[in-house]
Amino acid sequence: MLKNAEIKPITGTFVNMLISDTGIVNAGLKDWENDFKMMKAIGMDQLFIIRTETEQNGVRLSAEDPRSTTWPEDESLLDMVFRLSDKYGMTVYLGGPVGISNLHSGDWLKEVDDTKRYYDRTIAKYAHHECFKGLYVSLEALPWHFNFLDICIEVLKYMRANYPQMKTFMSPSFGGPMGDMASSYSPDKWVDIYGRYFYEKVAGLLDYCAPQDKIAAPACHYGKIEDCGLAEWYIKVGKMFAEYGIELWSNIETFQRPFPGHGEPRGVFRQVDYRSLYTKLTEASPLVKRIITYEYFSCMSPNTEWGSARRLLARYLEMIGKDPALIDEIYGR
């Protein structure tokens, strides 16, 4: 590792109970609880529920599906997440629905109305949980189609007006797609375009924003580390966020996007190379307030589908100065 490199630890993670792009886990209650124990032990105290209702290939999926638990303590996985978050001192940000049919039909106002009704119902259902302190806008990518920007603005307005006690959070990506949907913005263009058309309009409505870093490879040539460009993004976006009263966090992805031509399935994401994780942590740490990840449960937990997750967790513990023996203590060998 680099000498004197500053590393901020990861303090939160998304949890994805619906779409299995990072692998199906089939975890039971003991598996879930061990994950919470480990997160607590290494200082992770925030949980972001990425979405709770969505469609996939025309099939509706719900985190409140009563078939999703095989134990009596919880009626659904969403119930379990709130219960365990209370038990282990987490702060939960609740994500909402993503209605693919609404978006494809161009009815973005219906998407806004559906989201408002969803939050009214679900916030009332889980309001008694001490851990429940924030709301997450699930349309995080902000591409130039389907009126995503309009939807997010209206949802944030509704959140602030009706649930002012809740903190608000988003996680769009660096290098968002341009209007042609084929190329990406430079940091300067992204700050200009998204600043004018989105962030300026949500000043006072959005508390925290953690851009997805989207960097996959730890570039190095003849032993010399090459600039991955992340620092420029954090500096320029951070300056814009400060102007609009938004706290800059980082969403460091612990999965690796498939490399073209390597035979990896499109849209399936395995654990990141630990050198990439280290690179991204060192780039973000001096420039952001907090670091979170997508996601502990499917990319770092020893319970996950892909075999290198346990080793990625061990390497991460070494990076932050903790003994990897903690993994065996909590999960067993």
mmCIF file of C-alpha atoms in Angstrom:
data_model
loop_
_atom_site.group_PDB
_atom_site.id
_atom_site.type_symbol
_atom_site.label_atom_id
_atom_site.label_comp_id
_atom_site.label_asym_id
_atom_site.label_seq_id
_atom_site.Cartn_x
_atom_site.Cartn_y
_atom_site.Cartn_z
ATOM 1 C CA MET A 1 0.000 0.000 0.000
ATOM 2 C CA LEU A 2 0.995 3.601 -0.463
ATOM 3 C CA LYS A 3 2.693 5.261 2.495
ATOM 4 C CA ASN A 4 0.798 8.052 4.228
ATOM 5 C CA ALA A 5 -2.287 7.582 2.042
ATOM 6 C CA GLU A 6 -5.431 8.824 3.756
ATOM 7 C CA ILE A 7 -8.221 6.247 3.924
ATOM 8 C CA LYS A 8 -11.695 7.100 5.127
ATOM 9 C CA PRO A 9 -13.567 3.914 6.058
ATOM 10 C CA ILE A 10 -16.820 2.952 4.371
ATOM 11 C CA THR A 11 -19.626 3.960 6.730
ATOM 12 C CA GLY A 12 -22.716 2.810 4.841
ATOM 13 C CA THR A 13 -24.031 0.493 2.191
ATOM 14 C CA PHE A 14 -26.933 0.059 -0.151
ATOM 15 C CA VAL A 15 -29.082 -3.026 0.237
ATOM 16 C CA ASN A 16 -30.728 -4.467 -2.864
ATOM 17 C CA MET A 17 -33.527 -6.936 -2.168
ATOM 18 C CA LEU A 18 -35.031 -7.082 -5.652
ATOM 19 C CA ILE A 19 -32.674 -7.224 -8.656
ATOM 20 C CA SER A 20 -29.881 -9.773 -8.703
ATOM 21 C CA ASP A 21 -27.299 -8.147 -10.992
ATOM 22 C CA THR A 22 -24.648 -8.791 -8.357
ATOM 23 C CA GLY A 23 -25.710 -12.382 -7.720
ATOM 24 C CA ILE A 24 -28.536 -14.173 -5.922
ATOM 25 C CA VAL A 25 -27.591 -14.768 -2.283
ATOM 26 C CA ASN A 26 -30.511 -16.811 -0.850
ATOM 27 C CA ALA A 27 -29.527 -15.636 2.644
ATOM 28 C CA GLY A 28 -31.349 -16.794 5.758
ATOM 29 C CA LEU A 29 -31.816 -14.871 8.983
ATOM 30 C CA LYS A 30 -28.487 -15.990 10.471
ATOM 31 C CA ASP A 31 -26.681 -14.906 7.280
ATOM 32 C CA TRP A 32 -28.332 -11.474 7.314
ATOM 33 C CA GLU A 33 -27.652 -11.008 11.008
ATOM 34 C CA ASN A 34 -23.970 -11.897 10.602
ATOM 35 C CA ASP A 35 -23.725 -9.205 7.929
ATOM 36 C CA PHE A 36 -25.201 -6.665 10.338
ATOM 37 C CA LYS A 37 -22.779 -7.780 13.061
ATOM 38 C CA MET A 38 -19.810 -7.309 10.744
ATOM 39 C CA MET A 39 -20.989 -3.919 9.534
ATOM 40 C CA LYS A 40 -21.426 -2.784 13.136
ATOM 41 C CA ALA A 41 -17.938 -4.069 14.013
ATOM 42 C CA ILE A 42 -16.246 -2.093 11.234
ATOM 43 C CA GLY A 43 -18.108 1.203 11.659
ATOM 44 C CA MET A 44 -20.810 0.935 8.999
ATOM 45 C CA ASP A 45 -23.888 2.594 10.454
ATOM 46 C CA GLN A 46 -25.965 3.685 7.432
ATOM 47 C CA LEU A 47 -28.202 1.572 5.210
ATOM 48 C CA PHE A 48 -29.712 2.773 1.921
ATOM 49 C CA ILE A 49 -32.576 0.698 0.550
ATOM 50 C CA ILE A 50 -32.060 1.160 -3.164
ATOM 51 C CA ARG A 51 -35.618 0.364 -4.239
ATOM 52 C CA THR A 52 -38.555 -1.458 -2.710
ATOM 53 C CA GLU A 53 -40.930 -1.824 -5.684
ATOM 54 C CA THR A 54 -39.968 -2.294 -9.315
ATOM 55 C CA GLU A 55 -40.637 -4.188 -12.529
ATOM 56 C CA GLN A 56 -38.325 -6.594 -14.318
ATOM 57 C CA ASN A 57 -39.358 -7.921 -17.729
ATOM 58 C CA GLY A 58 -42.945 -6.968 -16.982
ATOM 59 C CA VAL A 59 -42.977 -8.709 -13.579
ATOM 60 C CA ARG A 60 -43.601 -6.620 -10.466
ATOM 61 C CA LEU A 61 -41.240 -7.203 -7.549
ATOM 62 C CA SER A 62 -41.680 -6.063 -3.945
ATOM 63 C CA ALA A 63 -39.421 -5.988 -0.898
ATOM 64 C CA GLU A 64 -42.589 -6.638 1.119
ATOM 65 C CA ASP A 65 -43.133 -10.016 -0.572
ATOM 66 C CA PRO A 66 -44.297 -12.322 2.284
ATOM 67 C CA ARG A 67 -42.515 -15.269 0.622
ATOM 68 C CA SER A 68 -39.112 -13.650 1.112
ATOM 69 C CA THR A 69 -38.577 -14.901 4.657
ATOM 70 C CA THR A 70 -38.544 -18.466 5.955
ATOM 71 C CA TRP A 71 -38.331 -17.444 9.630
ATOM 72 C CA PRO A 72 -41.091 -16.221 11.967
ATOM 73 C CA GLU A 73 -39.444 -13.018 13.174
ATOM 74 C CA ASP A 74 -40.186 -10.986 10.026
ATOM 75 C CA GLU A 75 -43.066 -10.926 7.570
ATOM 76 C CA SER A 76 -40.825 -9.679 4.752
ATOM 77 C CA LEU A 77 -37.245 -8.685 4.009
ATOM 78 C CA LEU A 78 -38.169 -5.026 4.340
ATOM 79 C CA ASP A 79 -39.527 -5.707 7.831
ATOM 80 C CA MET A 80 -36.284 -7.531 8.650
ATOM 81 C CA VAL A 81 -34.061 -4.692 7.456
ATOM 82 C CA PHE A 82 -35.863 -2.210 9.704
ATOM 83 C CA ARG A 83 -35.822 -4.581 12.701
ATOM 84 C CA LEU A 84 -32.125 -5.426 12.407
ATOM 85 C CA SER A 85 -31.232 -1.794 11.748
ATOM 86 C CA ASP A 86 -32.903 -0.850 15.038
ATOM 87 C CA LYS A 87 -31.053 -3.664 16.795
ATOM 88 C CA TYR A 88 -27.625 -2.724 15.442
ATOM 89 C CA GLY A 89 -27.911 1.055 15.580
ATOM 90 C CA MET A 90 -28.165 1.762 11.845
ATOM 91 C CA THR A 91 -29.653 4.806 10.126
ATOM 92 C CA VAL A 92 -31.990 3.766 7.306
ATOM 93 C CA TYR A 93 -32.756 5.724 4.130
ATOM 94 C CA LEU A 94 -35.808 4.274 2.396
ATOM 95 C CA GLY A 95 -35.830 4.085 -1.392
ATOM 96 C CA GLY A 96 -39.074 4.063 -3.317
ATOM 97 C CA PRO A 97 -40.617 2.467 -6.405
ATOM 98 C CA VAL A 98 -39.378 2.478 -9.987
ATOM 99 C CA GLY A 99 -42.274 2.058 -12.435
ATOM 100 C CA ILE A 100 -40.748 0.956 -15.711
ATOM 101 C CA SER A 101 -44.129 0.975 -17.516
ATOM 102 C CA ASN A 102 -44.715 4.595 -16.496
ATOM 103 C CA LEU A 103 -41.323 5.608 -17.843
ATOM 104 C CA HIS A 104 -41.579 3.711 -21.128
ATOM 105 C CA SER A 105 -45.062 5.103 -21.793
ATOM 106 C CA GLY A 106 -43.785 8.614 -21.158
ATOM 107 C CA ASP A 107 -46.174 9.173 -18.248
ATOM 108 C CA TRP A 108 -43.694 10.709 -15.844
ATOM 109 C CA LEU A 109 -46.417 12.495 -13.869
ATOM 110 C CA LYS A 110 -47.969 9.131 -13.037
ATOM 111 C CA GLU A 111 -44.542 7.987 -11.836
ATOM 112 C CA VAL A 112 -44.414 11.003 -9.525
ATOM 113 C CA ASP A 113 -47.945 10.349 -8.213
ATOM 114 C CA ASP A 114 -47.235 6.637 -7.678
ATOM 115 C CA THR A 115 -44.067 7.539 -5.776
ATOM 116 C CA LYS A 116 -45.885 10.039 -3.553
ATOM 117 C CA ARG A 117 -48.564 7.483 -2.665
ATOM 118 C CA TYR A 118 -45.920 4.867 -2.011
ATOM 119 C CA TYR A 119 -43.980 7.059 0.410
ATOM 120 C CA ASP A 120 -47.141 8.113 2.252
ATOM 121 C CA ARG A 121 -48.104 4.485 2.813
ATOM 122 C CA THR A 122 -44.662 3.093 3.615
ATOM 123 C CA ILE A 123 -43.425 5.917 5.829
ATOM 124 C CA ALA A 124 -46.555 5.534 7.951
ATOM 125 C CA LYS A 125 -45.978 1.761 8.160
ATOM 126 C CA TYR A 126 -42.357 2.006 9.351
ATOM 127 C CA ALA A 127 -42.376 5.379 11.153
ATOM 128 C CA HIS A 128 -42.130 3.727 14.582
ATOM 129 C CA HIS A 129 -38.625 2.430 13.871
ATOM 130 C CA GLU A 130 -35.904 4.476 15.557
ATOM 131 C CA CYS A 131 -33.499 3.762 12.674
ATOM 132 C CA PHE A 132 -35.777 5.347 10.038
ATOM 133 C CA LYS A 133 -34.323 8.803 9.437
ATOM 134 C CA GLY A 134 -33.984 9.366 5.686
ATOM 135 C CA LEU A 135 -35.444 9.014 2.206
ATOM 136 C CA TYR A 136 -33.632 7.990 -0.945
ATOM 137 C CA VAL A 137 -34.619 9.018 -4.484
ATOM 138 C CA SER A 138 -34.382 5.720 -6.355
ATOM 139 C CA LEU A 139 -34.041 7.156 -9.874
ATOM 140 C CA GLU A 140 -30.377 7.797 -9.256
ATOM 141 C CA ALA A 141 -28.782 7.704 -12.685
ATOM 142 C CA LEU A 142 -30.270 10.942 -14.070
ATOM 143 C CA PRO A 143 -29.936 10.161 -17.795
ATOM 144 C CA TRP A 144 -31.451 12.435 -20.421
ATOM 145 C CA HIS A 145 -34.548 10.387 -21.080
ATOM 146 C CA PHE A 146 -37.855 9.436 -19.471
ATOM 147 C CA ASN A 147 -38.047 12.805 -17.645
ATOM 148 C CA PHE A 148 -35.816 11.490 -14.859
ATOM 149 C CA LEU A 149 -34.771 15.005 -13.853
ATOM 150 C CA ASP A 150 -38.388 16.181 -13.619
ATOM 151 C CA ILE A 151 -39.368 13.134 -11.560
ATOM 152 C CA CYS A 152 -36.500 13.574 -9.120
ATOM 153 C CA ILE A 153 -37.218 17.278 -8.639
ATOM 154 C CA GLU A 154 -40.898 16.676 -7.915
ATOM 155 C CA VAL A 155 -40.158 13.777 -5.559
ATOM 156 C CA LEU A 156 -37.636 15.855 -3.598
ATOM 157 C CA LYS A 157 -40.137 18.715 -3.334
ATOM 158 C CA TYR A 158 -42.709 16.302 -1.930
ATOM 159 C CA MET A 159 -40.263 14.757 0.519
ATOM 160 C CA ARG A 160 -39.200 18.119 1.937
ATOM 161 C CA ALA A 161 -42.728 19.509 2.143
ATOM 162 C CA ASN A 162 -44.340 16.459 3.738
ATOM 163 C CA TYR A 163 -41.507 14.806 5.673
ATOM 164 C CA PRO A 164 -39.179 17.629 6.745
ATOM 165 C CA GLN A 165 -37.838 15.473 9.593
ATOM 166 C CA MET A 166 -36.301 13.085 7.050
ATOM 167 C CA LYS A 167 -32.899 13.645 5.466
ATOM 168 C CA THR A 168 -32.827 13.293 1.678
ATOM 169 C CA PHE A 169 -30.217 11.460 -0.353
ATOM 170 C CA MET A 170 -29.344 10.622 -3.980
ATOM 171 C CA SER A 171 -26.600 8.699 -5.778
ATOM 172 C CA PRO A 172 -26.281 9.613 -9.468
ATOM 173 C CA SER A 173 -23.210 8.670 -11.460
ATOM 174 C CA PHE A 174 -20.185 10.662 -12.529
ATOM 175 C CA GLY A 175 -19.961 11.015 -16.299
ATOM 176 C CA GLY A 176 -23.699 10.916 -16.865
ATOM 177 C CA PRO A 177 -24.822 10.286 -20.448
ATOM 178 C CA MET A 178 -25.084 13.199 -22.851
ATOM 179 C CA GLY A 179 -28.170 14.017 -24.862
ATOM 180 C CA ASP A 180 -27.138 11.588 -27.600
ATOM 181 C CA MET A 181 -27.128 8.758 -24.994
ATOM 182 C CA ALA A 182 -23.907 7.444 -26.578
ATOM 183 C CA SER A 183 -21.216 9.515 -24.906
ATOM 184 C CA SER A 184 -20.529 10.877 -21.426
ATOM 185 C CA TYR A 185 -19.928 14.310 -20.019
ATOM 186 C CA SER A 186 -16.578 15.665 -18.907
ATOM 187 C CA PRO A 187 -16.489 16.991 -15.319
ATOM 188 C CA ASP A 188 -16.850 20.592 -16.521
ATOM 189 C CA LYS A 189 -19.811 19.833 -18.782
ATOM 190 C CA TRP A 190 -21.475 17.651 -16.146
ATOM 191 C CA VAL A 191 -21.209 20.382 -13.517
ATOM 192 C CA ASP A 192 -22.552 22.955 -15.971
ATOM 193 C CA ILE A 193 -25.455 20.943 -17.408
ATOM 194 C CA TYR A 194 -26.573 19.028 -14.328
ATOM 195 C CA GLY A 195 -25.915 22.057 -12.162
ATOM 196 C CA ARG A 196 -28.232 24.298 -14.167
ATOM 197 C CA TYR A 197 -30.926 21.742 -14.948
ATOM 198 C CA PHE A 198 -31.008 19.817 -11.687
ATOM 199 C CA TYR A 199 -28.858 20.729 -8.669
ATOM 200 C CA GLU A 200 -29.653 24.439 -8.754
ATOM 201 C CA LYS A 201 -33.362 23.524 -8.706
ATOM 202 C CA VAL A 202 -33.065 21.181 -5.712
ATOM 203 C CA ALA A 203 -30.975 23.494 -3.522
ATOM 204 C CA GLY A 204 -32.513 23.264 -0.074
ATOM 205 C CA LEU A 205 -34.276 20.000 -0.920
ATOM 206 C CA LEU A 206 -31.343 17.575 -1.159
ATOM 207 C CA ASP A 207 -29.147 17.029 1.904
ATOM 208 C CA TYR A 208 -26.581 14.484 0.713
ATOM 209 C CA CYS A 209 -25.383 13.255 -2.666
ATOM 210 C CA ALA A 210 -22.948 10.356 -3.196
ATOM 211 C CA PRO A 211 -21.974 10.043 -6.876
ATOM 212 C CA GLN A 212 -21.156 6.565 -8.179
ATOM 213 C CA ASP A 213 -17.477 6.548 -9.117
ATOM 214 C CA LYS A 214 -17.692 4.108 -12.086
ATOM 215 C CA ILE A 215 -13.922 3.443 -12.198
ATOM 216 C CA ALA A 216 -13.048 -0.214 -12.842
ATOM 217 C CA ALA A 217 -9.311 -0.610 -13.513
ATOM 218 C CA PRO A 218 -6.315 0.362 -11.291
ATOM 219 C CA ALA A 219 -4.169 1.892 -14.051
ATOM 220 C CA CYS A 220 -0.402 1.593 -13.595
ATOM 221 C CA HIS A 221 2.464 1.788 -16.128
ATOM 222 C CA TYR A 222 6.023 0.614 -15.314
ATOM 223 C CA GLY A 223 5.173 0.843 -11.626
ATOM 224 C CA LYS A 224 3.924 4.430 -11.897
ATOM 225 C CA ILE A 225 0.281 4.927 -10.909
ATOM 226 C CA GLU A 226 -1.666 6.711 -13.633
ATOM 227 C CA ASP A 227 -4.284 9.345 -12.932
ATOM 228 C CA CYS A 228 -7.783 7.818 -12.966
ATOM 229 C CA GLY A 229 -9.431 11.251 -13.106
ATOM 230 C CA LEU A 230 -11.510 10.844 -9.957
ATOM 231 C CA ALA A 231 -9.950 13.705 -8.027
ATOM 232 C CA GLU A 232 -10.994 16.181 -10.719
ATOM 233 C CA TRP A 233 -14.574 14.957 -10.450
ATOM 234 C CA TYR A 234 -14.679 15.261 -6.671
ATOM 235 C CA ILE A 235 -13.118 18.733 -6.640
ATOM 236 C CA LYS A 236 -15.382 20.237 -9.315
ATOM 237 C CA VAL A 237 -18.594 18.537 -8.244
ATOM 238 C CA GLY A 238 -17.817 19.284 -4.597
ATOM 239 C CA LYS A 239 -17.467 22.983 -5.368
ATOM 240 C CA MET A 240 -20.873 22.983 -7.072
ATOM 241 C CA PHE A 241 -22.508 21.059 -4.216
ATOM 242 C CA ALA A 242 -21.114 23.505 -1.679
ATOM 243 C CA GLU A 243 -22.734 26.355 -3.601
ATOM 244 C CA TYR A 244 -26.137 24.637 -3.397
ATOM 245 C CA GLY A 245 -25.878 23.381 0.188
ATOM 246 C CA ILE A 246 -25.483 19.695 -0.680
ATOM 247 C CA GLU A 247 -22.993 17.555 1.261
ATOM 248 C CA LEU A 248 -20.647 15.571 -0.993
ATOM 249 C CA TRP A 249 -20.264 11.869 -0.250
ATOM 250 C CA SER A 250 -18.875 9.093 -2.429
ATOM 251 C CA ASN A 251 -20.580 5.880 -3.537
ATOM 252 C CA ILE A 252 -17.553 3.655 -4.114
ATOM 253 C CA GLU A 253 -18.649 0.627 -6.077
ATOM 254 C CA THR A 254 -17.357 -2.662 -4.694
ATOM 255 C CA PHE A 255 -18.380 -4.431 -7.889
ATOM 256 C CA GLN A 256 -16.490 -4.471 -11.158
ATOM 257 C CA ARG A 257 -18.168 -3.572 -14.417
ATOM 258 C CA PRO A 258 -17.543 -6.263 -17.068
ATOM 259 C CA PHE A 259 -14.529 -5.748 -19.317
ATOM 260 C CA PRO A 260 -15.459 -5.992 -23.016
ATOM 261 C CA GLY A 261 -14.122 -9.116 -24.675
ATOM 262 C CA HIS A 262 -13.356 -10.955 -21.452
ATOM 263 C CA GLY A 263 -16.318 -13.297 -21.760
ATOM 264 C CA GLU A 264 -18.103 -11.907 -18.713
ATOM 265 C CA PRO A 265 -21.907 -11.762 -18.898
ATOM 266 C CA ARG A 266 -23.273 -8.343 -19.765
ATOM 267 C CA GLY A 267 -24.969 -6.716 -16.810
ATOM 268 C CA VAL A 268 -23.544 -9.125 -14.220
ATOM 269 C CA PHE A 269 -21.174 -7.519 -11.757
ATOM 270 C CA ARG A 270 -18.642 -9.444 -9.662
ATOM 271 C CA GLN A 271 -16.460 -8.110 -6.847
ATOM 272 C CA VAL A 272 -14.069 -5.318 -7.694
ATOM 273 C CA ASP A 273 -10.316 -5.847 -7.824
ATOM 274 C CA TYR A 274 -9.109 -4.829 -4.352
ATOM 275 C CA ARG A 275 -6.466 -2.558 -5.939
ATOM 276 C CA SER A 276 -9.293 -0.624 -7.589
ATOM 277 C CA LEU A 277 -11.075 -0.343 -4.261
ATOM 278 C CA TYR A 278 -7.884 0.970 -2.664
ATOM 279 C CA THR A 279 -7.383 3.459 -5.507
ATOM 280 C CA LYS A 280 -10.922 4.747 -5.204
ATOM 281 C CA LEU A 281 -10.716 5.051 -1.418
ATOM 282 C CA THR A 282 -7.484 7.063 -1.585
ATOM 283 C CA GLU A 283 -8.908 9.382 -4.273
ATOM 284 C CA ALA A 284 -12.179 10.052 -2.438
ATOM 285 C CA SER A 285 -11.012 10.192 1.182
ATOM 286 C CA PRO A 286 -9.518 13.728 1.286
ATOM 287 C CA LEU A 287 -12.381 15.246 -0.712
ATOM 288 C CA VAL A 288 -15.669 13.830 0.592
ATOM 289 C CA LYS A 289 -17.517 13.852 3.907
ATOM 290 C CA ARG A 290 -18.547 10.191 3.902
ATOM 291 C CA ILE A 291 -17.954 7.056 1.855
ATOM 292 C CA ILE A 292 -20.659 4.490 1.220
ATOM 293 C CA THR A 293 -20.746 1.523 -1.139
ATOM 294 C CA TYR A 294 -22.857 -0.515 -3.490
ATOM 295 C CA GLU A 295 -23.007 -2.933 -1.893
ATOM 296 C CA TYR A 296 -21.739 -4.851 1.132
ATOM 297 C CA PHE A 297 -24.280 -7.678 1.019
ATOM 298 C CA SER A 298 -23.551 -8.912 -2.493
ATOM 299 C CA CYS A 299 -19.958 -7.785 -3.039
ATOM 300 C CA MET A 300 -18.160 -8.015 0.319
ATOM 301 C CA SER A 301 -20.162 -10.390 2.487
ATOM 302 C CA PRO A 302 -18.847 -13.967 2.759
ATOM 303 C CA ASN A 303 -22.486 -15.024 2.192
ATOM 304 C CA THR A 304 -22.536 -13.742 -1.360
ATOM 305 C CA GLU A 305 -22.683 -15.586 -4.674
ATOM 306 C CA TRP A 306 -19.169 -14.856 -5.935
ATOM 307 C CA GLY A 307 -16.229 -16.535 -4.264
ATOM 308 C CA SER A 308 -13.860 -13.568 -3.903
ATOM 309 C CA ALA A 309 -16.137 -11.501 -1.635
ATOM 310 C CA ARG A 310 -14.629 -12.857 1.561
ATOM 311 C CA ARG A 311 -11.134 -12.064 0.311
ATOM 312 C CA LEU A 312 -12.202 -8.574 -0.792
ATOM 313 C CA LEU A 313 -13.528 -7.978 2.730
ATOM 314 C CA ALA A 314 -10.223 -9.227 4.175
ATOM 315 C CA ARG A 315 -8.198 -6.895 1.950
ATOM 316 C CA TYR A 316 -10.477 -3.982 2.885
ATOM 317 C CA LEU A 317 -10.010 -4.680 6.601
ATOM 318 C CA GLU A 318 -6.238 -4.601 6.079
ATOM 319 C CA MET A 319 -6.570 -1.257 4.276
ATOM 320 C CA ILE A 320 -8.315 0.328 7.268
ATOM 321 C CA GLY A 321 -5.996 -1.285 9.811
ATOM 322 C CA LYS A 322 -8.239 -4.069 11.112
ATOM 323 C CA ASP A 323 -7.403 -7.760 11.506
ATOM 324 C CA PRO A 324 -9.123 -10.005 8.916
ATOM 325 C CA ALA A 325 -9.463 -12.614 11.686
ATOM 326 C CA LEU A 326 -12.643 -10.682 12.544
ATOM 327 C CA ILE A 327 -14.281 -12.377 9.542
ATOM 328 C CA ASP A 328 -13.808 -15.859 11.013
ATOM 329 C CA GLU A 329 -14.999 -14.634 14.420
ATOM 330 C CA ILE A 330 -18.330 -13.468 13.008
ATOM 331 C CA TYR A 331 -18.999 -15.779 10.054
ATOM 332 C CA GLY A 332 -16.968 -18.857 11.036
ATOM 333 C CA ARG A 333 -14.532 -20.542 8.696
#
